[in-house]
Amino acid sequence: MHQFEFLPGRNQTTSYSKVIKGEVHNVLSVFRSDPRNTQKENHPVISSMRDLNEHLTSQELEMLSARAKRSTPSSQLESVTFLSPFCTAISNPDVSAPVTGACIGALHKFLLYGFVDPKAVRDAKEGITSVARAIRLCTFEESSQMTSSSYSRLQKNSSVQITDEEVVLRLLSLASLVIRSAAGIQLLDSRDVVGIFETTLHVATQVESKASGLLRSAAIDCLRSIIVVVFGSGEMVIQVGGDQKSDNDPNSSDDGDDSSSQGSDDLWCDSVTVDPLLAEEDRKHSLLLAEDGQIDQQKIIGNFPGKPLDEELPAHISIMSRLASLLNLNDNSEQVCIQALQLINIALETAPPDHLTSYPKLLGILKNTLCRHLLYLSTSSDLVIMTQTLRVIFNLFNSIKNHLKVQLEVFLTSVHLRILGCNTKKAFTTEQKEVALESLLEFCQEPSLMQDLYVNYDCDVQCTNLFETICKVLAMGMEEENPKTDDDPIAEVQIPSVLNHLCCESILAVIDSIARRCDVPFNNDRPSINAYFKDHSISPVQSASLDDTDSIDTDSYTSDDLSAPKSGSSTSWLDDARLTTSKVLIERKRKKRKLAEISAKFNQNALGKEWIAAAEEMGIFPTPASARSIASFLYSQPKLDKTQIGLYLSKGPKEKYPFHAETLESFSSLFDFGGLPFSSALRAFLLRFRLPGEAQCIDRLMEAFAVRLHEQNHEDEAHSIFMSSDSIFVLAFSTIMLNTDLHNPTIKDDRRMTTEEFIRNNRGINDGKDFPIEFMKDLYNQIKNDEIQVQKDFSDDPMDMMMTKSSEVAEAVFTTHDSSICDQAGMHERDMFLSIVSLALKNISLMFVRTDDVSLMMKIVKGIQQIATTCLYFQIDTIYNEALGVLLEFGRDFLNHVLLISCSGSALELAAASDQLRLPTNTTPVFRHDVESRNDETKLLLSPSQMVTATAIQTKSIDEKGLVALESALFLAKSHPGRLREALPNLMELIFLLRDANALPHGLSDLDDFANSEGTLLPPSPYAISSEREAKLYLSKMYAPKKLAPGRIWLLSKMFSDYGESNGENPQKYSPKDCGESPGCFSHGHLLSVEKRNELLLIGEKVSIGQFLIGRKDRNSAKQMLCTLLDETKPKAGGDIMFQHHAVFALELSARLLFCNMDFASELFSLFVPRLTDILTSEKDVHASANPFLMERSIITILRFCIHMIDRDDMRQGVLSLLRLLLEIPEDIFIAIVDRVACGMAIIVHCALANLTDLRDWDLIGQLLDSCAKYTPLTIFDGVTSCVGSRFPTRLGGFVDAQSIIYSGASLIVQVLLKFTFGSYGNDLTLSTATIPFLEQAYEYLHHLQIEGPYDSGIDEELWISCSKAFYSVALGDDAHASRYAIDVLEHFVLSNHVEEISVISWLTLMEGLTIRRPSLEFTAPRHKIFNLLCRLILIIIPKLQCSEQGRFAEIGNMIVFYVQENIQFGPNHALYENSVQVLTNTVNVIAMLTFDNEVSKSIHNLSHSFSKELEKIGRDKHHE
C-alpha cells in the first residue's frame, strides 16, 4: 500500500496519483479513438478507469487535507487497486490492440517507477501477481478482425497507431520487467513464473511461421532474463502456490516430458494463449475468439504442448523439464532445439554451484532426460546444434560433475572421441571434428579435470582409461594425414590443419594442468612425499586378491579422506592423508593394469590355464585360485568377452569339470534377485554373459539361475509363486524361446506366439500347477515390449551404458576449484604423467617442426618446458633429458637455418632460378639425435623455388621460435645440471654449432695455448693449420651454391663453421716467462650477421653459458658433464670431417671444467687418464693418425695438468704418468709441436722444483727437457734460466727460502745448464756464455743445499768438476771478453766453494783440465789468470797430497813448467813474461816455507826444484839477452 508521496528524483508536484491518473487518461484516450467504441461509454474498461480516477482524486484531496492538519491520512492506496483496471483490460478479449498496448505500457511504467513495493508484502504480492496473471491471460482483438471502415478510421488517428506485433513486444518487455523486479523476485509464485515463461516460450517457438524476427528475438531475450533470474537468484524459485515448498525427497525425480504440440495457424492466438497452469475458471476468460466470433476451445487447448506441468514443483524444476523436452528433434524443429540449448546453457552458467544439486527432482532431470537428449543431439549434422550441445555438456559437467561420473564417461567416449575417429566406422566431417575438439579443449583447460579423469576413471576398474585414451587421441590428432615417405620425405610434409592445432593446444593444456601443480617447491618438512619422489619404488598398499575380504579396499577412496586433521596433529596430517590417498590410487591403477592383462589373456583362450596362472602370479587370485575368486573376476571385470564367460561357466559335465561347476555356482550366488520380477531377474543374469550355442551348456546356466532365484524367493514363501527351482528352470527356457519367437526378424508376424499360446505351452510346469494368468500375461508383454538382448553388450549402446553402469562404478571425487589451485601433485600423478608424456612429447615436437604459427610455437616451447620442470618435480630424469633434448634440437635446427640463410644469401636465389645447386658428392652429412629416427643418409627438403619462398616468409617465425627454444634449453640445462644425462650429447652439438657460428661469449670458444718468453702467442702448429684448412674447405663446399640434382637443395640437420684464421687477439697463453694464462686463441670466421650474432651472444650471457659448461658444480654434475665432453673426443662410426674440429674444443672445455672444480679434481682427473692415454697411444705415427691436432691438444692438456696439479700430492703421480706418455710420441709429431711442449716443460720446471722428490720423476723431466732442447733450445734455455733467476736464492741474499727447492730439481737444473754450456744440444755453443751466471747461481744454491741444507750430502765433486770445466770451456772460446768473464767466474767458483771439502783427486783432475787445454796466447789476461790459478791450486793441493797421487802431481808440475815456457816465449817485454816469472817465483818461495809429510816431500821437492830450475833458465836467458 502507498501513501501519496513524491516520487524520488522527480518534480515534487508529481505524485503517484498524478502518474497513475495520467496513464488512466491515456488509456481512455486510446480507447475512445477507436470508432467502434464511440457508443460504448458503459464498457468495463471505461467504467473501471473512471472509478480509479475518482478514487485517486479523493485520495489526493484527503492527502492535502491531512497535510494541512499535519495528520496522517486515514486510508492508503493499495497496489492491486490501481493495477487491477489495467490488468483487466489486458485480459479482456474485446479490447483492441492499441488499448491493450496502452495498458501494458502503463503497467511497465508503474513497475519501472517502483510503485509495487516488496516491503509491503501482502499488498505487493497481490499486485505483482495480478500483473503476472494479466501477462498470462493477455488477449485482444486482432487488427485483422476489425471491419475495413473501422480500421481505416483508426489508422487516420496516428497518435494511436500500434500494430499487434508491437503489443506483443510490449507484453514481452513487461514480462521481463516483472520477473526482474524486486517484487517479482521475492513474491511471485512458481506457477506465475512458469506461466510467464510458457507464454514467452510460446511466442519464441510456436509462432515462428508468422512472427517477425524482431518479435522472436524479443521473446528469446525475455526468456533469457527469466532464466537468469530463476536460476541465478535462488530466492523466488521455491515459491509454490504462495507457500514455501522444499524439494528434498531423495527418491523424487523428474525425467521430463518429450511431447510437444502442433503449431497454430493464427499468430496472435498463439502469442497470447492461455497458461495451462491456470484454473479452469481463469482459462475461460483467456479463450480467443475464432473468426466467426465463437469460442474455439479445441484450438486453444491444442496450442499448449505437452501435459500441464506439476503445480507443486519449483519454477526452476518445471522450466528445466520444459526445456529438456524441447530437445527432442522428433517433436521439435531444429531452431527450437537450438533456442532450448542456449537457454539451458544460460541456466547452467548462472546457477549457483550448489543450487542444482539441492533438488533431487532437478538433478534427476539433468542426469536422465537432459543427458539422454544431449547424447542424441551431440552427433547432429547441424553444427550449431552440435556446438550448443557440447557447450551444454561442458556447463553441465562444471555444475554437477560429482553426479555425472558415468555420464561424462559416456559423453567423452561416445561423443568427442567417437567424432574424432576413435573406434568408429562412421565418417564425420572436418567441421564436426573441429567442434568436438573445441569442446574437448575446454575440458582440457579446466584446472583439475585431467587429474580428476585419471583418478575417477583410469584408477577405477569399472571404467575406461579415459585420461590415457583422450591424450592418445589428441596426440594422434597431431599427426599428418598423409605421412612423408622414405622416397620423398619432405615433399609430403603438411602444414598443420586446424584440427592439428586444436589437438596440440589440448594436449598442451593437459600438460599445463599437471605442471601447475608441480610448481610448488618441495617442503623439507614433508619427508614422506619427498622420500617417495627420491625413491619411487616405495611399497604401495598391499594388493588384495579377489578372494580376500579383510584387506584394504582400494576402490573405496573418497574425498572424505582429506576432510579434517586428526586431533592434535599439525599441518603434516594433510601430507600424510595425501600420501595415503596417492598410495591407494596407485594400487588401484596397478590392479587395473593387472586385471586388463588378465582379461586379454582370458579373451584369447578362456578355457586354457594361462590366464589363471598369470592372475595367481600377479596376486589377483590366491594360489591356487579358488572358484570364488574366479567367479568374482568373471562377474565384475568389465572388459571380458561375454561369449568366453558363457563358455567357461557352462563347461561340463559337472562330474568331469567340477571346478567349472563350482565356479558357476559361485558366480550365480553373486546375483541379488530379491524383489525383482522374473523377467528382470533373467535379464540381469543374461546381461553378464552370452548364451553359448550348445543346449547342454544353456541347461547348466539356466539351472544355476533357477537355483539362485529359487533360493532368494524361497525366503519369502508367502509371496513366491515358484514351487521349485525346476519350475523356474522350465519357465526360463520357455521365456528365452518366447523372446526368440517374438523378436526373430525371419518369423512372420502372423506366425509369432500369442499370449494364449504362451500360457498354454507353460501349463503345469510349476510342479504340476499353472502359474497365475496375470503373471504370465505380464511376462509375455514384458518380453514383447522389451527384447532380452542375449547377444548384445550393454556397452554397445551409450544410453544403456549410462543407465546400467552407474551403480557399478566407484564414487566420483572431483577436485574443487580452490583445491586445484593450491594442491601440489601427489605420487599418483607421477604415474598419470608418465602414461602420456612420451607420446605427447613426440607429437608436439613434430608439430613444432611443421607449424609456422608463431603463437603455437611459443606454446609448444612452453609445454616442453613444463614437461621438463614436471620431470624435475617427479625426479624423472629420462623424460627430462628427452624433453631437454627436443628443445636442444629445436635450437640446433634454428642455428642450421640461420647459418644456411646467412651463408647462402642471394646465391640461393640464383640457384633457384637456374636449378643448378648440387651438394659435393664426396660429402656425407651426419644426422644425430633427431626427433624421429633418421638414416645416416642425406634428406631432401625443398626445391630451390620453394626454398626461396620459405626463406622469405618463414625466417621471422623460425627466428622467434628458435631463439625461444634455444634460450629455454640452455636455461633448463643450466638450472639443473645434475639431471643431465641423455641430453648432454645434444647440448654439446648445440654448443659446437654456436662456436662454429662464432656466437659463444668471448673467450669461451677459444683454445688455450702457450706463448714464448716474450709473451707472444706461439704460431699455429701444422696440425692446427691443417685442421683449420679442412674445416674451411668442408664448409665452403657445404654452403657454396654448387650443382645439385635438378629441382632440389640440401638442408643439413647439422651445420658447421670454419675454424678461422688466427689473429692473435687475446690468446690464452702459457708463457715460460710469466707462467700465467690469459684468454684467447684462434678466432672463427663470422658466419652470421652482426644482429643475429648479438642476439645469440645475449642469450649466452643471460644463461651464463660459460659458467654452466665449465663453472663450479657439484661432484656428480661435474663428472657427468666431463664424461660427455670426453665422449665427444671419441671418433664416431662412419667418420666426420668436423670431428677433430669439435673434439679439440670438447677437450678444451673438459680441461677448464677440471680447473674450475679443483675441490674434487682428483676424481675428475681419473676420467681423463684413460681417454688421454688412448689418444696418445692409439696412433704411433702421423701418417696413421687421422686426428693429429687432437693429439696435439691432448699433449697440451697434459702439460697444463702438470702445471696446475703437480703440487698436489694426490694427483702428482697421475699427471706424471700422463707426462711420461710424451716420451712415446712419434718423432714427427713431437717435432711439429715441440715449441709447445718446450713451453710447457719450462713452466713445469718452475712448478716441480719444490714438489718432486723422486729421482725417477726428475729423470722424466730431464728427458723431456733434453728432447725439447734438441729442437728448440732457446725455449728451454729461457725457461730454465728464468727458473734460476726467479726461484734460486743467492749467497748475497742469504739463501732465503732455501727449503723451497728440492735438491734433485736443483741438480737437474745444473745438469741442463751444463749441457747448454758445453753445447750438448746440437753442438750449439751460442748460449754457452749466457749460461755461465745462471750455472754459477744454480750451483751455489745446490752447494748450499749440499753443505748447509737438509740433505747434508756433501759436495758432489763430479758436478763441481763439470761446472769448472764448463766455465773453463767458455774461457777457451774465441771471444776475449767472454773468455775473461768465464775465467773470473771459474776463479771465483773454484776458490770460494769450501775448497777444503774438495778432494785432492778432484783438484788434480781440475788442474789437468786447465793444463791440457790452455787459453790462446793471444788472450794475455786469460792465460795469466789461468796460470795464476794453477799456481794457487798447487799450494792448496800440497797439504793434502797423498803418496798415491804423486805421479799425477808431478805430471801437472811438468805441465805448469810447459805453461811457463809458453808464456815467456815472447820475451821479457811481454806482459805474460813478467807475470809468469813473478807468480812462479812466489810459488817456489811459498813451497819452501811449507812443511811436508815425509812420504810426499820428495814429490814436492821435485816440483819446487823443477820450478826453480825453470826460473834459473829464465834468468840465464834474460841475462844473455
XYZ file of C-alpha atoms in Angstrom, residues 189-191 193-194 230 236-240 245-247 309-320 359 361:
28
model
C 4.610 -17.844 -7.126
C 6.244 -20.613 -9.074
C 3.106 -21.087 -11.197
C 6.840 -17.568 -13.136
C 6.342 -20.751 -15.115
C 15.122 -18.044 -11.879
C 11.957 -16.999 -5.927
C 12.177 -20.420 -7.398
C 10.838 -22.283 -4.386
C 7.666 -20.241 -4.115
C 4.831 -22.606 -4.927
C 7.862 -25.890 -0.748
C 11.028 -27.876 -0.427
C 12.069 -30.450 -2.934
C 3.350 -29.044 -15.530
C 3.188 -30.081 -11.894
C 1.891 -27.112 -9.902
C 3.780 -28.299 -6.852
C 7.213 -28.079 -8.459
C 9.501 -25.092 -8.014
C 9.832 -22.890 -11.057
C 13.378 -23.888 -11.967
C 12.456 -27.584 -11.985
C 9.445 -27.009 -14.199
C 11.366 -24.752 -16.546
C 14.296 -27.164 -16.858
C 16.833 -30.585 -5.623
C 13.982 -33.862 -8.982
